[in-house]
Coordinates of C-alpha atoms in Angstrom, one line a residue:
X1 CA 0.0 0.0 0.0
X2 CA 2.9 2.2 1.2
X3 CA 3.7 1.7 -2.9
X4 CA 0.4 2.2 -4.0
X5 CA 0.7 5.7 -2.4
X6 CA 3.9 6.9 -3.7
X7 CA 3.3 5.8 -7.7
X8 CA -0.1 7.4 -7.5
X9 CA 1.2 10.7 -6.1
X10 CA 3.8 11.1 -9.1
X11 CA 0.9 9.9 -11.8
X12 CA -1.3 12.9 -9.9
X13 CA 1.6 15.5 -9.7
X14 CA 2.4 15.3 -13.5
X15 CA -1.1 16.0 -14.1
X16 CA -1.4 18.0 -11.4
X17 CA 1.3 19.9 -10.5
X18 CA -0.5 22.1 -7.7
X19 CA -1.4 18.7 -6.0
X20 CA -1.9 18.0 -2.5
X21 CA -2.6 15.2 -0.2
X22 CA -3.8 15.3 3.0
X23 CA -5.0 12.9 5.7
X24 CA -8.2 13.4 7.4
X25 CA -7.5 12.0 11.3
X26 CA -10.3 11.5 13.8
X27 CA -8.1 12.4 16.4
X28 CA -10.5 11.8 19.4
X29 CA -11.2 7.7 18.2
X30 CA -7.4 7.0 18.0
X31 CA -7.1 4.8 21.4
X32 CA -4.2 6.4 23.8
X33 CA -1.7 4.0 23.2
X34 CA -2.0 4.7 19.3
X35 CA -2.0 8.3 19.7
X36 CA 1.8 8.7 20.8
X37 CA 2.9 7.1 18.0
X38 CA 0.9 9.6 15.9
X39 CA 1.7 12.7 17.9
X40 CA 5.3 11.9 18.2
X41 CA 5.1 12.3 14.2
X42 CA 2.5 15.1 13.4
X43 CA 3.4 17.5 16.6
X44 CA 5.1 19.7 14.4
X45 CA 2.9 19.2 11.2
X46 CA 0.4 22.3 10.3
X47 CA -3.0 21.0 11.1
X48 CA -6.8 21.9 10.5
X49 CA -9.3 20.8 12.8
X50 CA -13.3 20.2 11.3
X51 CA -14.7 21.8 14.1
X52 CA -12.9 25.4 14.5
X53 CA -14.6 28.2 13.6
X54 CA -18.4 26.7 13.3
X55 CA -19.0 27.2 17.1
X56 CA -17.6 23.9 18.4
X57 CA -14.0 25.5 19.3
X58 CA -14.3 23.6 22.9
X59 CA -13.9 20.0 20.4
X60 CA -12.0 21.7 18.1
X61 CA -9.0 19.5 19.7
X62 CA -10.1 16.5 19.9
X63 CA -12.4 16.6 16.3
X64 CA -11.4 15.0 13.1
X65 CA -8.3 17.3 11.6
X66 CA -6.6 17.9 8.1
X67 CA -3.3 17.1 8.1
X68 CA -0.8 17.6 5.0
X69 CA 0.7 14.7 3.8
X70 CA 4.3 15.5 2.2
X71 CA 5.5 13.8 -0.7
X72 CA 6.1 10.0 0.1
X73 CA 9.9 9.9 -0.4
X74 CA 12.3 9.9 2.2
X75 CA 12.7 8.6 5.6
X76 CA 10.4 10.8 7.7
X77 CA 7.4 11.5 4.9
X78 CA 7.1 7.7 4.3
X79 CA 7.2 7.3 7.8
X80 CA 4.3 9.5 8.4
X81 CA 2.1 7.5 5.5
X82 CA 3.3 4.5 6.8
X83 CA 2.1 5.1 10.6
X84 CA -1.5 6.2 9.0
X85 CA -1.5 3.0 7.3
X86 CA -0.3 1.4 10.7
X87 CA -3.8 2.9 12.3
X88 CA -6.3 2.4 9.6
X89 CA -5.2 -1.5 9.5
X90 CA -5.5 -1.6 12.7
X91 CA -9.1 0.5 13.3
X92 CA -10.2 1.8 9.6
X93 CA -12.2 4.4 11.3
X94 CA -9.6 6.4 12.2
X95 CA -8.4 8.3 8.9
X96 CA -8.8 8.8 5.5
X97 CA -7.0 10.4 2.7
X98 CA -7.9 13.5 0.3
X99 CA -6.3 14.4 -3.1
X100 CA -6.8 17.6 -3.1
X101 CA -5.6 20.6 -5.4
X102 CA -7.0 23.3 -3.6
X103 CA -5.7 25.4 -1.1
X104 CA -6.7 24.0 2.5
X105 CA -8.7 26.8 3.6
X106 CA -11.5 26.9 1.4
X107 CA -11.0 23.0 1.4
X108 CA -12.0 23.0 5.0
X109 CA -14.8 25.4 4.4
X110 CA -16.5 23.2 2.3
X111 CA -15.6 19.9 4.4
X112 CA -17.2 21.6 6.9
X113 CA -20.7 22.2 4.9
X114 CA -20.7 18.4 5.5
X115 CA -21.4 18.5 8.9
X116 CA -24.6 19.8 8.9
X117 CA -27.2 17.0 7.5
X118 CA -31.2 17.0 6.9
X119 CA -32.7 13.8 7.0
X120 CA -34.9 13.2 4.7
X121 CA -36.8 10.2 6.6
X122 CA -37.9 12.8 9.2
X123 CA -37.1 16.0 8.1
X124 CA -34.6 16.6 11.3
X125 CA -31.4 17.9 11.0
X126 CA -28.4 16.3 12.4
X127 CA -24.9 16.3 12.9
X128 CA -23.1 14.1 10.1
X129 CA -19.9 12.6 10.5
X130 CA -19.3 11.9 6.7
X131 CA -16.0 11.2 7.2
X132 CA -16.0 8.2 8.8
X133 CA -14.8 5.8 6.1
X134 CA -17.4 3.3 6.4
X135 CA -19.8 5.7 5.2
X136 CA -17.8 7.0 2.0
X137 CA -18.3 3.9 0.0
X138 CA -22.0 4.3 0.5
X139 CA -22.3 7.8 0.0
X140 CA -20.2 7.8 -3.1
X141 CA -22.5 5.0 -4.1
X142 CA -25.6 5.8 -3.3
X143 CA -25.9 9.9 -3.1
X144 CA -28.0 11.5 -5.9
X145 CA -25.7 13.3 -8.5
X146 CA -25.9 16.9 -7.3
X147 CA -25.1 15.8 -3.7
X148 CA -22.5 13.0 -5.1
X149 CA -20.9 15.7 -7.2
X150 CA -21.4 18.4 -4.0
X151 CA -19.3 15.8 -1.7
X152 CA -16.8 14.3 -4.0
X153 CA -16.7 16.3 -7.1
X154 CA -14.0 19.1 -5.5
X155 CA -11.8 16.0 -4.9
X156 CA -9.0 14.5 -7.2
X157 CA -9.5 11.1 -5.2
X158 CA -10.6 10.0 -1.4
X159 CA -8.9 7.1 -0.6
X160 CA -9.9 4.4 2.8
X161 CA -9.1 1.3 3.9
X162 CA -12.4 -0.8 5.2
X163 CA -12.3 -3.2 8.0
X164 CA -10.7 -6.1 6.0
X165 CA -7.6 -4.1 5.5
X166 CA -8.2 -3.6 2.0
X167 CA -7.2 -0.1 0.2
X168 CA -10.6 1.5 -0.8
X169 CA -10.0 4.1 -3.8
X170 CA -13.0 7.1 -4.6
X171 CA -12.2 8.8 -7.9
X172 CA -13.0 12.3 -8.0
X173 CA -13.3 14.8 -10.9
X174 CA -10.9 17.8 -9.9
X175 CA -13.8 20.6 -9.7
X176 CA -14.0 24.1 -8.3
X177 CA -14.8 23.7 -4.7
X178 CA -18.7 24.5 -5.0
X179 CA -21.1 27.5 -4.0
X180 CA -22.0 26.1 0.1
X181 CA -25.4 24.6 0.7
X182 CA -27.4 26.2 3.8
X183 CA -27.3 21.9 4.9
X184 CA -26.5 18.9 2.8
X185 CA -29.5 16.9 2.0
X186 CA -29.2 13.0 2.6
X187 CA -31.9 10.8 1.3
X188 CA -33.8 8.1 3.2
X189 CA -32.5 5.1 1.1
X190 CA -29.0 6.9 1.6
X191 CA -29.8 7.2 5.3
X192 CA -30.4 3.3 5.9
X193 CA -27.5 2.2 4.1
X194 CA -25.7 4.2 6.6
X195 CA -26.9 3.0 9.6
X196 CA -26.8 -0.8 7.8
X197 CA -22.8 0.0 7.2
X198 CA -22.2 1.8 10.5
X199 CA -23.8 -0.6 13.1
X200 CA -21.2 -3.1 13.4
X201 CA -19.3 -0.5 14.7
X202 CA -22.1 0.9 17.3
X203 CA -22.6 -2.7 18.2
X204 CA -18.8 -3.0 19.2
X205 CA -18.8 0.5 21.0
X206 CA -21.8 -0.8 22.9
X207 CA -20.4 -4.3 23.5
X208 CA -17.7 -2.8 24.9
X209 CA -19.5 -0.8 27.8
X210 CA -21.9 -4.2 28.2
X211 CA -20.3 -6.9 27.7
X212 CA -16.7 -6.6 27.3
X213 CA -16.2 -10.4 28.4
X214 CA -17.3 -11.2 24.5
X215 CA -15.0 -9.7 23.2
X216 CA -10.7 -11.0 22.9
X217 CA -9.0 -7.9 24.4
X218 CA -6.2 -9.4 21.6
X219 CA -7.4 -8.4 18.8
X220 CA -7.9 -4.8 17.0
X221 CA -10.9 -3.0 16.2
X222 CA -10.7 -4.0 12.9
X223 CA -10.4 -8.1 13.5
X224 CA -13.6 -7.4 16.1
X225 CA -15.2 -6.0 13.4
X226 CA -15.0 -8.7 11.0
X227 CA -15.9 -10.9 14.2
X228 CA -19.3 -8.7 14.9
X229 CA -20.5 -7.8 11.1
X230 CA -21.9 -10.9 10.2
X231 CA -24.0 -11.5 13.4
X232 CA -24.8 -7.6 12.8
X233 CA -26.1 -8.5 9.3
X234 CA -27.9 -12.0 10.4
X235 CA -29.8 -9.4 13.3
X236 CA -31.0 -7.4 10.8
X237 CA -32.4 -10.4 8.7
X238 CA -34.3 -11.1 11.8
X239 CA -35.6 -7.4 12.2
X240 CA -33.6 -6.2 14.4
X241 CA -32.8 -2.9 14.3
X242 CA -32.1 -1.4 17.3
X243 CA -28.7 -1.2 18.9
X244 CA -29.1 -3.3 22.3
X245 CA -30.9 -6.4 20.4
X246 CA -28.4 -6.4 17.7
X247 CA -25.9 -6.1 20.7
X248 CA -27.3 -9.0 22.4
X249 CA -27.6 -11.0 19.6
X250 CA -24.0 -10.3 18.4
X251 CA -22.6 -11.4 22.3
X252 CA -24.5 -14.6 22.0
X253 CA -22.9 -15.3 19.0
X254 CA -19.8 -14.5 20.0
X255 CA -20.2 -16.9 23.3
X256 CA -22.0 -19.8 21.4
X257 CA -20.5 -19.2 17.6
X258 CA -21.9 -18.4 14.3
X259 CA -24.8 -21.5 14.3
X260 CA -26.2 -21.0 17.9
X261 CA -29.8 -19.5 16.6
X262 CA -30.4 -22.7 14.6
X263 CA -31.8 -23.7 17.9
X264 CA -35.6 -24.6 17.3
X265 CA -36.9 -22.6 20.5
X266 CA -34.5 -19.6 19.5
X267 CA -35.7 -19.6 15.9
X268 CA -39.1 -19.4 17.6
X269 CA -38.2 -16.3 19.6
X270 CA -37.0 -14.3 16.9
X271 CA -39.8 -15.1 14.4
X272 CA -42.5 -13.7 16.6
X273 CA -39.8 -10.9 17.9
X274 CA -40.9 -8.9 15.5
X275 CA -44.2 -8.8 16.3
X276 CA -43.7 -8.3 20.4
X277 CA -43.0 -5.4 21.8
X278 CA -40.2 -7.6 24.1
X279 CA -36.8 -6.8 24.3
X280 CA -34.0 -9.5 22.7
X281 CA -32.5 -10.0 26.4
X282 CA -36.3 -10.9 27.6
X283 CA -37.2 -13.4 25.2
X284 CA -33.8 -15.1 25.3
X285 CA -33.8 -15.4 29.1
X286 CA -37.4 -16.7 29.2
X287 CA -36.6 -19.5 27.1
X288 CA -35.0 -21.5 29.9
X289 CA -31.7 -22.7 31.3
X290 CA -32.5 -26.4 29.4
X291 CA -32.4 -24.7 26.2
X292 CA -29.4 -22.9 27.0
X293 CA -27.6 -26.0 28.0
X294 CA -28.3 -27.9 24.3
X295 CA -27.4 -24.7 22.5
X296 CA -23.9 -24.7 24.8
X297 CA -23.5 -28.7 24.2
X298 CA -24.0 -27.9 20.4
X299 CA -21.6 -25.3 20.2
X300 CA -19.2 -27.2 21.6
X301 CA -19.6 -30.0 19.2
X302 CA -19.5 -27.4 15.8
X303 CA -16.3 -25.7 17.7
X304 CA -14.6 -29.6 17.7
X305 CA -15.2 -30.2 14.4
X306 CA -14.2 -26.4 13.5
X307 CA -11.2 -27.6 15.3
X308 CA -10.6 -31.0 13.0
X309 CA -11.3 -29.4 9.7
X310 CA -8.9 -26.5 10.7
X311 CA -6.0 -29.1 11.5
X312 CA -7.0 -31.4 8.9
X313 CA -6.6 -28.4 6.3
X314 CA -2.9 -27.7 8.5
X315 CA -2.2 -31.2 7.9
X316 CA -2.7 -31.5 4.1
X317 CA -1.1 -28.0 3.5
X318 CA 2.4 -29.5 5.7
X319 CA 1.9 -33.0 4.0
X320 CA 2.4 -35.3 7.2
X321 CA 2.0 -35.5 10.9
X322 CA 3.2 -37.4 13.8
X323 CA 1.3 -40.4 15.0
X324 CA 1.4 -43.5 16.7
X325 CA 2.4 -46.5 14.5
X326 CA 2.0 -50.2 14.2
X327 CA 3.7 -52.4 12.5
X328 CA 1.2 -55.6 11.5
X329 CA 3.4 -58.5 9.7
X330 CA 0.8 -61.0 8.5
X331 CA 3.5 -63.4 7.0
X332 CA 5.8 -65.8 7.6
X333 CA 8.7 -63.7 6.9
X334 CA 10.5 -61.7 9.2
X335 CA 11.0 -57.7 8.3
X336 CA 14.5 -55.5 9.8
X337 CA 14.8 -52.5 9.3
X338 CA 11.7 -51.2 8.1
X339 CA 11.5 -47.8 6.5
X340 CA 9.3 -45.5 5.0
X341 CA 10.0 -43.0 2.6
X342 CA 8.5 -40.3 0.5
X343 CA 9.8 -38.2 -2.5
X344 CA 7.3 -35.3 -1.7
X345 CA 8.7 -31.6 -1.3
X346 CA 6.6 -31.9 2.5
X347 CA 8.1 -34.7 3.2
X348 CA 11.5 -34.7 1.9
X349 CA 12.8 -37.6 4.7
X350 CA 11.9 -41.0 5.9
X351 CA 11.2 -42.4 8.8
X352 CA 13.0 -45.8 10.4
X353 CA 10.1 -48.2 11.4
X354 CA 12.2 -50.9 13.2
X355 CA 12.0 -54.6 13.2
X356 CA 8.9 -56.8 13.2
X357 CA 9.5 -61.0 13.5
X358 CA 7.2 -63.3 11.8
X359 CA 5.4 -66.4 13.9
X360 CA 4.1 -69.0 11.4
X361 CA 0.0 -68.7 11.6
X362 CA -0.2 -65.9 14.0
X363 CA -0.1 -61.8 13.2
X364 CA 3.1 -60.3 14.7
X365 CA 2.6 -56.4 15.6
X366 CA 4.7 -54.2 17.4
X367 CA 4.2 -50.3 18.3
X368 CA 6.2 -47.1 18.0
X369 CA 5.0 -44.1 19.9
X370 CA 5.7 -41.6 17.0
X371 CA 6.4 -41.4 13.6
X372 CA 6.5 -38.8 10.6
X373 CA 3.8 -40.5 7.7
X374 CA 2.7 -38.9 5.4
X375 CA -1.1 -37.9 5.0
X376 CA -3.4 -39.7 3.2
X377 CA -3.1 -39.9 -0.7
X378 CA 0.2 -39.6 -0.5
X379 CA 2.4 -41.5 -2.8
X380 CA 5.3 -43.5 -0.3
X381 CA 7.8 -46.3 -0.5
X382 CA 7.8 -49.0 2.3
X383 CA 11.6 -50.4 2.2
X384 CA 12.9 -53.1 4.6
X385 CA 15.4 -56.2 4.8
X386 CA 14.0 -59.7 4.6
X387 CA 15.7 -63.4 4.8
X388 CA 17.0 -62.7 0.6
X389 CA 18.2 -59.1 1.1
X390 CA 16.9 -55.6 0.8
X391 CA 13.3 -55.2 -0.6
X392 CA 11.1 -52.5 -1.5
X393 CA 7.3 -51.2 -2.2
X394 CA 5.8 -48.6 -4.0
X395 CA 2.2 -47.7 -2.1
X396 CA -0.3 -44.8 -1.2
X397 CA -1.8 -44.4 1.9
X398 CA -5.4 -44.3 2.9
X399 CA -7.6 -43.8 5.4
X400 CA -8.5 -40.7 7.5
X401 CA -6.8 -37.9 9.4
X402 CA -6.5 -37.3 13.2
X403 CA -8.7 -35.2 14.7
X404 CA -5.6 -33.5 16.9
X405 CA -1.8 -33.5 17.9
X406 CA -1.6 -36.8 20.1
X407 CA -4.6 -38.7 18.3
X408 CA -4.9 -41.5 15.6
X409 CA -2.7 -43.8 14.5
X410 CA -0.9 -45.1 11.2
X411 CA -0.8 -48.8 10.3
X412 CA 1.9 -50.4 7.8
X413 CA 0.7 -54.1 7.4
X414 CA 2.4 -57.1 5.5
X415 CA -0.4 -58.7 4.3
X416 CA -0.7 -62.5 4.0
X417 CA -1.6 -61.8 -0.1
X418 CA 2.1 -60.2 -0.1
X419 CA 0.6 -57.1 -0.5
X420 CA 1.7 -53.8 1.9
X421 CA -0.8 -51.3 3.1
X422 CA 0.0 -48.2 4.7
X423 CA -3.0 -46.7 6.5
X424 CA -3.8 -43.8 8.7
X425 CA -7.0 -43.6 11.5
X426 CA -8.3 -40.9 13.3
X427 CA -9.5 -43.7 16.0
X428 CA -7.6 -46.0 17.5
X429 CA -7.6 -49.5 15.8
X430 CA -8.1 -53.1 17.4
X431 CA -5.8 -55.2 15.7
X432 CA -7.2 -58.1 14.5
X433 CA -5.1 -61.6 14.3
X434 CA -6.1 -64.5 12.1
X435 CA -7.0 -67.9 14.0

């Protein structure tokens, strides 16, 4: 991205030589131990804060600011883009960036037009924080063309990142910064695509305050995020809409996983949700501890086999594991030094089996506590020394994964038909010898 940045700023600057680009900072959302890292950079920097001059001096230092960006080359002005980037991977509601080639004065004059909404759903009128970068996508999407050329047409570009990390680029066309609007009109369609895109975050803020034992104090804003905004979009299938229900929805989830409202009696209680005037809270703690029990018993269940698939996919990528092996020799022959081997690039060694002895009409077996084998499908060759000299076996190995570290077990059998087999269980095996 840092990349991204500095070849678009010299395709701009040819074109447009009185270029600028500036970063737009929502200074009071950056959390405190983010916000010497950005101050220890931009302390010195000229800076232009959204809410000076419009009556709102008192939040005029902890508002969203302008902040020239100087051309990414060099030590410190790449190290300036590259702490921005740092913060929007991190929480993608913290800044945004402006090509710009006006000067920054009347730029903020018309930013600050923004501020002041009407909605059109009820005619109110409302503070607007249009900069929040989960809202530009819409509004650049979905804004009528006056307002959409209003907002975005003074700009060269306004670039984002969203809350998967991923660079979000909102071409502009480069015109005179506009006569101001007494407010700037947002339709009702526009209106609830905004809340739609903005509550995931509410639903964190308010998770935080409620019920900050959901959450993994690990992670960043923007993993919760990802975590939250598909429960977030399943509450609104339902009809939720308010903040609270979608909140205690989204904390359910998070306790009991993605599957927990498959539940018969919880599908129940939010189909007929809708048409109660109960709260989410109510209707789940009414349904009774029983309930609660089979929807924790489930979840465990979906989480183990969440678990499996997630190793077994670990597994295949490596190409082998460690597991318990036994050696079954189903043939009057005895085996030394038994080996097995694969060509693979995952599996580039072998693995020294030992010796197994052969007793006439009885199955000889013998155990070793851990071995590399390779995972199922995989081409190997079984080698070993028998009463006439070295031998060896070209085979491919069946059978099914563990289901984790410390489980299954791989079998190498000398079968009676002269045949080898090499096989791999996820449950342990009782050997079975012939009469």
């Amino acid at each position: 991205m840092l990349e991204r940045f500095r070849t678009q700023y010299a395709a701009y600057k040819a074109i447009h030589p009185r270029l600028q680009l500036y970063a737009l900072i929502d200074i009071a959302a950056i959390p405190d131990n983010r916000q010497y890292a950005l101050s220890d950079i931009i302390e010195t920097m000229p800076r232009v804060s959204l809410y000076a001059n419009i009556g709102l001096d008192n939040l005029a230092e902890t508002g969203p600011v302008l902040v020239p960006c100087p051309e990414p080359e060099g030590v410190e002005p790449l190290r300036l883009i590259r702490v921005l980037l740092g913060l929007a991977r991190r929480d993608s509601r913290l800044v945004s960036w402006l090509w710009v080639t006006h000067e920054v004065e009347p730029l903020v004059d018309h930013l600050q037009t923004l501020l002041h909404a009407r909605l059109e759903s009820d005619g109110q009128e409302s503070w607007f924080f249009f900069h929040q970068p989960a809202y530009l996508p819409v509004l650049y999407r979905t804004l009528p063309e006056d307002s959409h050329r209003y907002m975005f047409g003074p700009c060269v570009a306004w670039w984002c990142l969203d809350f998967h990390g991923a660079l979000v680029e909102l071409p502009g066309e480069n015109l005179p910064i506009p006569t101001a609007w007494d407010v700037f009109p947002v339709p009702e369609n526009v209106e609830e695509e905004i809340y739609r895109v903005g509550a995931p975050a509410q639903v964190l803020a308010w998770l935080q305050r409620a019920r900050p034992d959901v959450l993994d104090n690990t992670l960043d804003a923007n993993e919760q995020l990802q975590r939250i905004t598909p429960f977030v979009g399943r509450a609104f299938g339902y009809g939720l809409t308010g903040k609270v229900d979608q909140g205690v929805y989204a904390a359910t989830g998070l306790l009991y996983g993605r599957r927990y409202d498959e539940h018969p009696a919880l599908q129940a209680v939010l189909t007929r949700l809708q048409k109660s005037r109960q709260t989410l809270i109510d209707a789940y703690m009414a349904v009774g501890d029983t309930v609660w029990r089979e929807v924790g018993e489930a979840a465990r269940l979906r989480a183990a086999e969440a678990a499996a698939q997630e190793y077994h996919a670990s597994l295949m990528e490596r190409g082998y594991t460690f597991v318990r092996v036994q050696i079954l020799n189903d043939t009057d022959i005895p085996r030394r030094k038994i080996e097995l081997l694969s060509s693979g690039e995952s599996y580039p060694g072998s693995a020294m089996l030992g010796d197994v002895d052969a007793r006439g009409f009885e199955a000889t077996a013998i155990g070793i506590a851990s071995a590399r084998v390779p995972v199922p499908g995989t081409a190997v060759t079984v080698k070993w020394i028998g009463p006439t000299g070295a031998s060896s076996d070209e085979v491919v190995v069946t059978g099914d994964l563990p289901r984790a570290d410390g489980e299954g077990v791989a079998v190498v059998r000398f079968a009676r038909n002269w045949r080898i087999y090499v096989s791999m269980h996820a449950d342990e095996l009782k050997l079975q010898v012939r009469s």
